[in-house]
Amino acid sequence: MDWLLALAQAVLFTLLAPLFSGWLKWIKCLLQNRRPPPPWQPYRDLRKLFGKRPVVADTASWLFPVTPYVVFCAAALSGAIVPFFAVDLPTAAIADMIVLVGFFALGRFFLALAGMDVGTAFGGMGSSREMTIASLAEPAMLMAIFTLALTASTTNISVAIDYLLDTGLALRPSFLFALGGLLLVAVAETGRIPIDNPATHLELTMIHEAMILEYSGRHLALIEWAGQIRLMLYGVLIANIFLPWGLAREFTPEALGIGAAAIAAKLGALAVALALAETSVAKMRLFRVQEFLGFAYLLSLLGMLSHIILEV
Amino acid sequence: MPVPAYSVYEQAILFIAALVVFTSFLMLGQKRLSGMIHLFAAQGALLAATTALAAYTLPYPHLYISALIIMALKVILIPAMLHRLIVRLDMHRDAEPLYLYGYVMMAAAALVMFSYYVVEPIEHLSTLATRNAMAVSLAVVLLGMLLMITRRQVVTHVIGFMAIENGLFFAAVASTQGMPMVVELGIAFDVLVAAVIFGVFFFHIRSSIDSLDVDRLNRLSEVEP
């Protein structure tokens, strides 16, 4: 029964990810006085892409067609280990936050390789930019996660959230800083606006799009879907770690219903906040990204320091 | 002791302590003078909030007065004076270049850790939960010094100096529950007088070396070369 629930949670996570990015786009369009596509538009796009035959360049090696599957599996598996609307599921015991960071790194590694595989100029440029950002964002994310791990004295997400729910509401300065750091890292890693613009193909600034420029058909669909899962993953991570209230802790229908409603509300609100931030901030020059991520690292570091100095 | 075991007052003080250090870090990374002044005012506001909180929870009503003094001096009067000065000196749009930004930030983080280790033996003497804030106040003092060392603008030096004073004040309020009223009044007036004298000095320095960049003071000599 528990395993069934865990499976259902993972499948739901994967299936709902396009809806989340569709909802985000819908709000953003409204804020920019454009007529929005319906929130389920990403599903239509994915269906269209899945129906098309992928075109693969002659110069591509085996790596190129394999990458979309690896990227998608890494994203879907990390979706399985993050508590979505219930904690204490059996899948949570298998993997912890460091595995999660590792899954992110795996997907990114393959994407970067595939970007260079075909041999076009844009692919290599996108890969190099992506790795630059990743090398700066990863330490910040790990520091933010370690701050949480220090407080709960575990790196297991489920156990950590349990600990937070048990101890109840407290003003923790370390969590404020870790939240700030994680938000900035999430913006950088999912390619949202101050760092990268997911909606354009402008060669001077694109990062993520440059890597996947050569993909088409179902390969492209899988990569886009993986990107949507990653966006939702960060959203769920932030919502469930820093505002864990409402998560189902026993597996009764009411508790699960409350958990699902709570996470839906939290994600909806988070999308509104992200859309507001994206419409009010301009895209950053590529060379200022290191300042941005340096600030994220500083926030995470301050979180850790304030935990050690003030909270122990 | 885990955080939820503290009372709300102690939690709030520790939270504000973290924010005070954060404003110090932001000051180190701030290029614009007006932004710097705003950060200084924000730090003062946090300080006033701490004092008011202490006055509310502890049986020391005189702390309300010192909260009011801090509010009037450090949040309103001195920032307004500094702002007027930089407008009159036509520097309010200037951005100061940051030298060795990354190293300065690393040094700042190292200073925070250093002050933690320095203060740790002293912390054991106190039984208050908010004694942890002492490390933070020492860190704010050291970060103010770092700000003064690494910048070249006189106005930034003044703000660094005032931030040092903020750190000392925070230590007094958070870890020893406030100084006697006489001392506080004395310090408040010292700071105010310092701010006024600095204002005069700005104009003198500018009229003698034609800029407020302190590095150019090195080139002053008795004999014209």
Coordinates of C-alpha atoms in Angstrom, one line a residue:
Chain A
M1 CA 0.0 0.0 0.0
D2 CA 2.8 2.4 1.0
W3 CA 4.7 1.5 -2.2
L4 CA 1.6 2.1 -4.2
L5 CA 1.2 5.5 -2.7
A6 CA 4.8 6.3 -3.4
L7 CA 4.4 5.2 -7.0
A8 CA 1.3 7.3 -7.3
Q9 CA 3.1 10.3 -5.9
A10 CA 6.0 9.9 -8.3
V11 CA 3.7 9.5 -11.3
L12 CA 1.5 12.4 -10.3
F13 CA 4.6 14.6 -9.9
T14 CA 5.7 13.8 -13.4
L15 CA 2.3 14.3 -14.9
L16 CA 1.6 17.5 -13.1
A17 CA 4.9 19.2 -13.9
P18 CA 3.7 20.6 -17.3
L19 CA 0.6 22.0 -15.7
F20 CA 2.8 23.9 -13.2
S21 CA 4.9 25.5 -16.0
G22 CA 1.7 26.2 -17.9
W23 CA 0.2 27.9 -14.9
L24 CA 3.3 30.0 -14.5
K25 CA 3.2 31.0 -18.1
W26 CA -0.5 31.8 -17.8
I27 CA 0.1 34.2 -14.9
K28 CA 3.1 35.8 -16.6
C29 CA 1.1 36.5 -19.8
L30 CA -1.7 38.1 -17.7
L31 CA 0.9 40.3 -15.9
Q32 CA 2.4 41.4 -19.2
N33 CA -1.0 42.2 -20.8
R34 CA -0.9 39.4 -23.3
R35 CA -3.7 36.9 -23.9
P36 CA -2.5 33.7 -22.1
P37 CA -2.7 30.2 -23.6
P38 CA -4.6 27.9 -21.4
P39 CA -2.6 26.4 -18.5
W40 CA -2.7 23.0 -20.1
Q41 CA -1.0 24.2 -23.3
P42 CA 2.3 22.4 -22.4
Y43 CA 0.5 19.1 -22.7
R44 CA -0.6 20.0 -26.2
D45 CA 2.9 21.0 -27.1
L46 CA 4.3 17.7 -25.7
R47 CA 1.7 15.7 -27.6
K48 CA 2.6 17.5 -30.8
L49 CA 6.3 16.9 -30.2
F50 CA 5.8 13.2 -29.3
G51 CA 3.9 12.7 -32.6
K52 CA 6.8 14.0 -34.7
R53 CA 9.7 12.0 -36.0
P54 CA 13.0 13.1 -34.4
V55 CA 15.7 14.2 -36.8
V56 CA 19.3 13.3 -35.7
A57 CA 22.3 14.8 -37.4
D58 CA 24.7 12.5 -39.3
T59 CA 27.6 13.6 -37.1
A60 CA 25.8 12.7 -33.8
S61 CA 27.1 9.7 -31.8
W62 CA 25.1 7.3 -29.7
L63 CA 25.2 9.8 -26.9
F64 CA 22.9 12.2 -28.7
P65 CA 19.7 10.0 -28.9
V66 CA 20.4 8.5 -25.5
T67 CA 20.7 11.8 -23.6
P68 CA 16.9 12.7 -23.6
Y69 CA 16.1 9.4 -21.9
V70 CA 18.8 9.8 -19.3
V71 CA 17.8 13.4 -18.6
F72 CA 14.2 12.5 -18.3
C73 CA 14.8 9.5 -16.1
A74 CA 17.1 11.5 -13.8
A75 CA 14.4 14.2 -13.5
A76 CA 11.6 11.7 -12.9
L77 CA 13.6 9.7 -10.3
S78 CA 14.4 12.9 -8.4
G79 CA 10.7 13.6 -8.5
A80 CA 10.1 10.3 -6.8
I81 CA 12.4 11.0 -3.9
V82 CA 11.0 14.5 -3.0
P83 CA 8.0 14.3 -0.7
F84 CA 5.2 15.7 -2.8
F85 CA 2.1 15.6 -0.6
A86 CA 3.0 13.0 2.0
V87 CA 6.1 12.3 4.0
D88 CA 7.5 9.0 5.4
L89 CA 6.9 7.1 2.1
P90 CA 9.2 4.1 1.5
T91 CA 10.9 5.9 -1.4
A92 CA 12.1 8.6 0.9
A93 CA 14.2 6.2 2.9
I94 CA 16.2 5.2 -0.2
A95 CA 17.7 8.5 -1.2
D96 CA 18.6 11.8 0.5
M97 CA 19.3 15.4 -0.6
I98 CA 22.8 14.7 -1.8
V99 CA 21.4 12.1 -4.2
L100 CA 19.0 14.7 -5.4
V101 CA 21.8 17.1 -6.2
G102 CA 23.6 14.2 -7.9
F103 CA 20.6 13.5 -10.1
F104 CA 20.5 17.2 -11.1
A105 CA 24.2 17.0 -11.9
L106 CA 23.8 13.7 -13.9
G107 CA 21.1 15.3 -16.1
R108 CA 23.1 18.4 -16.6
F109 CA 26.3 16.5 -17.4
F110 CA 24.5 14.5 -20.2
L111 CA 22.9 17.6 -21.6
A112 CA 26.2 19.4 -21.8
L113 CA 27.8 16.4 -23.5
A114 CA 24.9 16.2 -26.0
G115 CA 25.2 19.9 -26.7
M116 CA 28.8 19.4 -27.8
D117 CA 28.2 16.1 -29.5
V118 CA 26.8 17.3 -32.8
G119 CA 29.6 19.8 -33.2
T120 CA 27.7 23.0 -33.9
A121 CA 29.0 26.2 -32.5
F122 CA 25.9 27.0 -30.4
G123 CA 25.8 23.7 -28.7
G124 CA 29.3 24.0 -27.4
M125 CA 28.7 27.6 -26.3
G126 CA 25.5 26.6 -24.5
S127 CA 27.3 23.7 -22.7
S128 CA 30.1 25.9 -21.6
R129 CA 27.7 28.5 -20.2
E130 CA 25.6 25.9 -18.5
M131 CA 28.6 24.3 -16.8
T132 CA 29.9 27.8 -15.7
I133 CA 26.6 28.5 -14.0
A134 CA 26.3 25.0 -12.6
S135 CA 29.8 25.1 -11.1
L136 CA 28.8 28.3 -9.2
A137 CA 25.2 27.2 -8.3
E138 CA 26.0 23.8 -7.0
P139 CA 28.1 24.9 -4.0
A140 CA 25.4 27.4 -3.0
M141 CA 22.7 24.8 -3.2
L142 CA 24.7 22.3 -1.2
M143 CA 25.4 24.9 1.5
A144 CA 21.7 25.7 1.7
I145 CA 20.9 22.0 2.0
F146 CA 23.6 21.5 4.6
T147 CA 22.1 24.3 6.7
L148 CA 18.9 22.4 6.8
A149 CA 20.7 19.1 7.4
L150 CA 22.5 20.7 10.4
T151 CA 19.3 21.8 11.9
A152 CA 17.5 18.5 11.5
S153 CA 20.8 16.5 11.9
T154 CA 19.9 14.4 8.8
T155 CA 20.3 14.8 5.1
N156 CA 17.1 12.7 4.4
I157 CA 14.5 15.1 3.2
S158 CA 11.6 13.2 4.6
V159 CA 13.1 12.9 8.1
A160 CA 14.1 16.6 8.0
I161 CA 10.6 17.7 7.2
D162 CA 9.3 15.4 9.9
Y163 CA 11.6 17.1 12.4
L164 CA 10.4 20.5 11.4
L165 CA 6.8 19.5 11.7
D166 CA 7.5 18.1 15.1
T167 CA 9.3 21.1 16.5
G168 CA 6.8 23.5 15.1
L169 CA 7.1 27.2 14.2
A170 CA 10.3 28.9 15.2
L171 CA 12.1 32.0 13.9
R172 CA 15.2 30.5 12.4
P173 CA 17.6 33.0 10.8
S174 CA 19.5 30.2 9.1
F175 CA 16.4 29.1 7.3
L176 CA 15.7 32.6 6.1
F177 CA 19.2 32.8 4.5
A178 CA 19.0 29.2 3.2
L179 CA 15.6 30.0 1.6
G180 CA 17.1 33.1 -0.1
G181 CA 20.1 31.2 -1.4
L182 CA 17.9 28.3 -2.6
L183 CA 15.5 30.7 -4.4
L184 CA 18.4 32.3 -6.3
V185 CA 19.9 28.9 -7.1
A186 CA 16.5 27.7 -8.3
V187 CA 16.2 30.7 -10.6
A188 CA 19.6 30.1 -12.1
E189 CA 19.3 26.3 -12.4
T190 CA 15.9 26.2 -14.1
G191 CA 16.9 29.0 -16.5
R192 CA 14.4 31.6 -15.4
I193 CA 14.6 35.2 -16.2
P194 CA 17.4 37.1 -14.6
I195 CA 19.8 34.4 -15.8
D196 CA 18.3 32.9 -18.9
N197 CA 15.1 33.5 -20.8
P198 CA 13.3 30.2 -21.6
A199 CA 11.0 31.9 -24.1
T200 CA 13.6 33.2 -26.6
H201 CA 16.3 31.9 -28.9
L202 CA 18.5 34.9 -28.8
E203 CA 22.0 33.7 -29.6
L204 CA 23.9 36.2 -27.4
T205 CA 22.2 35.3 -24.2
M206 CA 20.7 31.8 -24.5
I207 CA 22.1 29.1 -22.3
H208 CA 19.7 26.2 -21.9
E209 CA 18.2 26.6 -25.4
A210 CA 21.6 26.6 -27.1
M211 CA 22.3 23.2 -25.8
I212 CA 19.1 21.6 -27.0
L213 CA 18.9 23.5 -30.3
E214 CA 19.6 20.3 -32.3
Y215 CA 16.9 18.2 -30.7
S216 CA 13.5 17.6 -32.3
G217 CA 10.5 15.4 -32.1
R218 CA 10.1 13.1 -29.0
H219 CA 13.7 13.8 -27.9
L220 CA 12.9 17.5 -27.6
A221 CA 9.6 16.6 -25.8
L222 CA 11.5 14.5 -23.3
I223 CA 14.0 17.2 -22.6
E224 CA 11.3 19.9 -22.3
W225 CA 9.3 17.7 -20.0
A226 CA 12.4 17.1 -17.9
G227 CA 12.9 20.8 -17.6
Q228 CA 9.4 21.3 -16.4
I229 CA 9.9 18.5 -13.8
R230 CA 13.0 20.3 -12.6
L231 CA 11.2 23.6 -12.2
M232 CA 8.4 21.9 -10.2
L233 CA 11.0 20.0 -8.2
Y234 CA 12.6 23.2 -7.0
G235 CA 9.1 24.6 -6.3
V236 CA 8.1 21.6 -4.2
L237 CA 11.5 21.5 -2.5
I238 CA 11.2 25.1 -1.4
A239 CA 7.5 24.8 -0.5
N240 CA 7.9 21.6 1.5
I241 CA 11.1 22.4 3.3
F242 CA 10.5 25.9 4.3
L243 CA 6.6 25.8 4.7
P244 CA 6.0 22.2 5.5
W245 CA 2.6 22.6 7.0
G246 CA -0.2 20.5 5.6
L247 CA 1.9 17.6 4.4
A248 CA 0.2 14.3 5.0
R249 CA 1.9 12.3 7.8
E250 CA -0.5 9.4 8.0
F251 CA -2.0 7.8 5.0
T252 CA -5.7 8.4 5.6
P253 CA -7.8 9.9 2.7
E254 CA -8.4 13.1 4.7
A255 CA -4.8 13.7 5.4
L256 CA -3.8 12.9 1.9
G257 CA -6.5 15.3 0.6
I258 CA -5.3 18.1 2.9
G259 CA -1.7 17.4 1.8
A260 CA -2.6 17.6 -1.9
A261 CA -4.6 20.8 -1.4
A262 CA -1.8 22.4 0.7
I263 CA 0.9 21.7 -1.9
A264 CA -1.4 22.9 -4.7
A265 CA -2.0 26.1 -2.9
K266 CA 1.7 26.6 -2.1
L267 CA 2.8 25.9 -5.6
G268 CA 0.2 28.2 -7.0
A269 CA 1.3 31.0 -4.8
L270 CA 5.0 30.3 -5.5
A271 CA 4.2 30.5 -9.3
V272 CA 2.6 33.8 -8.7
A273 CA 5.6 35.1 -6.8
L274 CA 8.0 33.8 -9.5
A275 CA 5.9 35.4 -12.3
L276 CA 5.9 38.7 -10.5
A277 CA 9.7 38.5 -10.0
E278 CA 10.2 37.6 -13.7
T279 CA 8.1 40.5 -15.0
S280 CA 9.7 43.1 -12.8
V281 CA 13.3 42.1 -13.3
A282 CA 15.3 42.5 -16.5
K283 CA 17.5 39.8 -17.9
M284 CA 21.0 40.0 -16.6
R285 CA 24.2 40.2 -18.6
L286 CA 25.9 36.9 -18.8
F287 CA 29.0 38.3 -17.0
R288 CA 26.9 39.4 -14.0
V289 CA 25.7 35.9 -13.4
Q290 CA 28.7 35.1 -11.2
E291 CA 27.8 38.1 -9.0
F292 CA 24.3 36.8 -8.7
L293 CA 25.4 33.3 -7.8
G294 CA 28.1 34.7 -5.5
F295 CA 25.3 36.4 -3.6
A296 CA 23.4 33.1 -3.5
Y297 CA 26.5 31.4 -2.0
L298 CA 27.0 34.3 0.5
L299 CA 23.4 33.8 1.6
S300 CA 23.8 30.1 2.1
L301 CA 27.1 30.6 3.9
L302 CA 25.5 33.2 6.2
G303 CA 22.7 30.7 6.8
M304 CA 25.2 28.1 7.9
L305 CA 27.2 30.6 10.0
S306 CA 24.1 31.9 11.8
H307 CA 23.1 28.3 12.5
I308 CA 26.4 27.6 14.1
I309 CA 26.8 30.9 15.9
L310 CA 23.2 31.7 17.0
E311 CA 21.2 28.5 17.1
V312 CA 23.4 25.9 18.8
Chain B
M1 CA 19.8 24.2 22.7
P2 CA 17.5 24.0 19.7
V3 CA 15.7 27.2 18.6
P4 CA 12.1 26.3 19.5
A5 CA 13.2 25.9 23.1
Y6 CA 13.9 29.6 23.3
S7 CA 11.3 32.1 24.2
V8 CA 9.8 34.3 21.4
Y9 CA 11.8 37.3 22.6
E10 CA 15.1 35.4 22.4
Q11 CA 14.2 34.0 19.0
A12 CA 13.4 37.5 17.8
I13 CA 16.7 38.9 19.1
L14 CA 18.7 36.1 17.4
F15 CA 16.8 36.6 14.2
I16 CA 17.5 40.3 14.3
A17 CA 21.2 39.6 15.1
A18 CA 21.4 37.5 11.9
L19 CA 19.8 40.3 9.9
V20 CA 22.3 42.9 11.4
V21 CA 25.2 40.8 10.2
F22 CA 23.5 40.5 6.8
T23 CA 23.2 44.3 6.5
S24 CA 26.9 44.5 7.2
F25 CA 27.6 42.1 4.4
L26 CA 25.4 44.0 2.1
M27 CA 27.3 47.2 3.0
L28 CA 30.5 45.6 2.0
G29 CA 29.0 44.7 -1.4
Q30 CA 27.3 48.0 -2.0
K31 CA 28.8 50.3 -4.6
R32 CA 26.5 53.3 -4.4
L33 CA 26.8 55.8 -1.6
S34 CA 23.0 56.4 -1.3
G35 CA 22.5 52.6 -1.1
M36 CA 25.1 52.5 1.6
I37 CA 23.3 55.2 3.6
H38 CA 20.0 53.3 3.2
L39 CA 21.7 50.1 4.5
F40 CA 23.1 52.1 7.4
A41 CA 19.6 53.4 8.2
A42 CA 18.2 49.8 8.0
Q43 CA 20.8 48.6 10.4
G44 CA 19.9 51.4 12.8
A45 CA 16.2 50.4 12.5
L46 CA 17.1 46.8 13.4
L47 CA 19.0 48.1 16.4
A48 CA 16.1 50.3 17.5
A49 CA 13.8 47.3 17.1
T50 CA 16.1 45.2 19.3
T51 CA 16.1 47.8 22.0
A52 CA 12.3 48.3 21.9
L53 CA 11.9 44.5 22.1
A54 CA 14.3 44.4 25.1
A55 CA 12.3 47.2 26.7
Y56 CA 9.1 45.4 26.1
T57 CA 10.1 42.1 27.6
L58 CA 12.6 43.1 30.3
P59 CA 11.8 45.3 33.3
Y60 CA 13.9 48.2 32.0
P61 CA 11.6 51.0 30.7
H62 CA 14.5 53.3 30.1
L63 CA 15.4 51.2 27.1
Y64 CA 12.3 52.7 25.4
I65 CA 14.0 56.1 25.6
S66 CA 17.2 54.7 24.1
A67 CA 15.2 53.0 21.4
L68 CA 13.7 56.4 20.6
I69 CA 17.2 58.0 20.6
I70 CA 18.5 55.4 18.2
M71 CA 15.4 55.8 16.0
A72 CA 15.8 59.5 15.8
L73 CA 19.6 59.6 15.4
K74 CA 20.6 56.5 13.4
V75 CA 17.5 56.0 11.3
I76 CA 16.5 59.6 10.6
L77 CA 18.9 62.3 11.5
I78 CA 22.4 60.9 10.5
P79 CA 21.3 59.2 7.3
A80 CA 19.5 62.4 6.3
M81 CA 22.6 64.5 7.1
L82 CA 24.8 62.2 5.1
H83 CA 22.4 62.1 2.3
R84 CA 22.2 65.9 2.2
L85 CA 26.0 66.0 2.3
I86 CA 26.5 63.7 -0.7
V87 CA 23.9 65.6 -2.6
R88 CA 25.7 68.9 -1.9
L89 CA 29.0 67.3 -2.9
D90 CA 27.3 65.9 -6.0
M91 CA 28.3 62.4 -5.2
H92 CA 24.8 60.8 -4.9
R93 CA 25.0 59.2 -8.3
D94 CA 28.6 57.9 -8.0
A95 CA 29.4 54.3 -7.9
E96 CA 32.6 53.4 -6.1
P97 CA 34.6 50.6 -7.7
L98 CA 35.0 47.6 -5.5
Y99 CA 38.6 46.3 -5.3
L100 CA 39.1 42.5 -4.8
Y101 CA 35.4 42.0 -4.2
G102 CA 35.6 38.2 -3.9
Y103 CA 38.5 38.4 -1.4
V104 CA 36.8 41.0 0.7
M105 CA 33.7 38.8 1.0
M106 CA 35.8 35.8 1.9
A107 CA 37.7 37.9 4.5
A108 CA 34.3 39.0 5.8
A109 CA 33.1 35.4 6.2
A110 CA 36.4 34.5 7.9
L111 CA 36.0 37.4 10.3
V112 CA 32.6 36.2 11.3
M113 CA 34.0 32.8 12.1
F114 CA 37.0 34.4 13.9
S115 CA 34.8 36.5 16.1
Y116 CA 32.8 33.4 17.0
Y117 CA 35.9 31.6 18.2
V118 CA 37.1 34.7 20.1
V119 CA 33.8 35.3 21.9
E120 CA 33.1 31.6 22.7
P121 CA 35.0 31.5 26.1
I122 CA 33.3 34.8 27.1
E123 CA 29.9 33.4 26.2
H124 CA 30.2 30.7 28.9
L125 CA 30.2 33.4 31.6
S126 CA 26.7 34.5 30.7
T127 CA 23.5 32.5 31.3
L128 CA 21.3 34.5 28.9
A129 CA 20.2 32.7 25.8
T130 CA 20.9 35.8 23.7
R131 CA 24.6 35.8 24.7
N132 CA 25.2 34.2 21.3
A133 CA 24.5 37.6 19.8
M134 CA 27.9 38.8 21.3
A135 CA 29.7 37.0 18.5
V136 CA 27.5 38.7 16.0
S137 CA 28.2 42.2 17.5
L138 CA 32.0 41.6 17.4
A139 CA 31.5 40.4 13.8
V140 CA 29.7 43.7 13.0
V141 CA 32.5 45.7 14.6
L142 CA 35.1 43.8 12.6
L143 CA 33.1 44.1 9.4
G144 CA 32.8 47.8 9.9
M145 CA 36.6 48.0 10.2
L146 CA 37.0 45.9 7.0
L147 CA 34.7 48.3 5.2
M148 CA 36.9 51.2 6.3
I149 CA 40.0 49.4 5.3
T150 CA 38.9 48.3 1.8
R151 CA 37.2 51.5 0.6
R152 CA 38.7 54.8 -0.5
Q153 CA 35.8 57.1 -0.1
V154 CA 35.6 59.2 3.0
V155 CA 31.8 58.9 3.2
T156 CA 32.1 55.1 3.2
H157 CA 34.7 55.4 6.0
V158 CA 32.2 57.4 8.1
I159 CA 29.5 54.8 7.5
G160 CA 31.9 52.1 8.4
F161 CA 32.7 53.9 11.6
M162 CA 29.1 54.3 12.5
A163 CA 28.5 50.6 11.8
I164 CA 31.2 49.8 14.3
E165 CA 29.3 51.8 16.8
N166 CA 26.1 49.9 15.9
G167 CA 27.9 46.7 16.6
L168 CA 29.0 47.8 20.1
F169 CA 25.5 49.0 20.8
F170 CA 24.0 45.8 19.7
A171 CA 26.3 43.9 22.1
A172 CA 25.2 46.1 24.9
V173 CA 21.5 45.6 24.3
A174 CA 21.4 42.0 23.3
S175 CA 23.8 40.4 25.8
T176 CA 23.8 42.7 28.8
Q177 CA 20.3 44.1 28.6
G178 CA 21.3 47.7 27.9
M179 CA 23.8 50.2 29.3
P180 CA 23.0 52.8 31.9
M181 CA 21.1 55.8 30.6
V182 CA 24.0 58.2 31.1
V183 CA 26.4 56.2 29.0
E184 CA 23.8 55.8 26.3
L185 CA 23.1 59.5 26.1
G186 CA 26.9 60.2 26.1
I187 CA 27.4 57.8 23.2
A188 CA 24.5 59.1 21.3
F189 CA 25.8 62.7 21.5
D190 CA 29.3 61.6 20.6
V191 CA 28.0 60.0 17.5
L192 CA 26.0 63.0 16.6
V193 CA 28.9 65.3 17.1
A194 CA 31.1 63.0 15.1
A195 CA 28.6 63.1 12.2
V196 CA 28.6 66.9 12.3
I197 CA 32.4 67.1 12.4
F198 CA 32.7 64.6 9.6
G199 CA 30.4 66.8 7.5
V200 CA 32.8 69.7 8.0
F201 CA 35.8 67.5 7.3
F202 CA 34.3 66.4 4.0
F203 CA 34.4 69.9 2.7
H204 CA 37.9 70.5 4.0
I205 CA 39.3 67.4 2.4
R206 CA 37.6 68.2 -0.8
S207 CA 38.9 71.7 -0.9
S208 CA 42.5 70.6 -0.2
I209 CA 42.8 67.6 -2.5
D210 CA 39.9 68.2 -4.8
S211 CA 38.3 64.8 -4.2
L212 CA 37.1 62.6 -1.4
D213 CA 39.3 59.7 -2.4
V214 CA 41.4 59.1 0.7
D215 CA 44.2 57.4 -1.3
R216 CA 45.1 60.8 -2.7
L217 CA 46.0 62.0 0.8
N218 CA 49.2 59.9 0.4
R219 CA 50.5 62.3 -2.2
L220 CA 50.3 65.3 0.1
S221 CA 53.7 66.8 1.0
E222 CA 55.0 69.9 2.6
V223 CA 57.1 71.0 -0.4
E224 CA 55.6 71.3 -3.8
P225 CA 57.5 68.9 -6.0

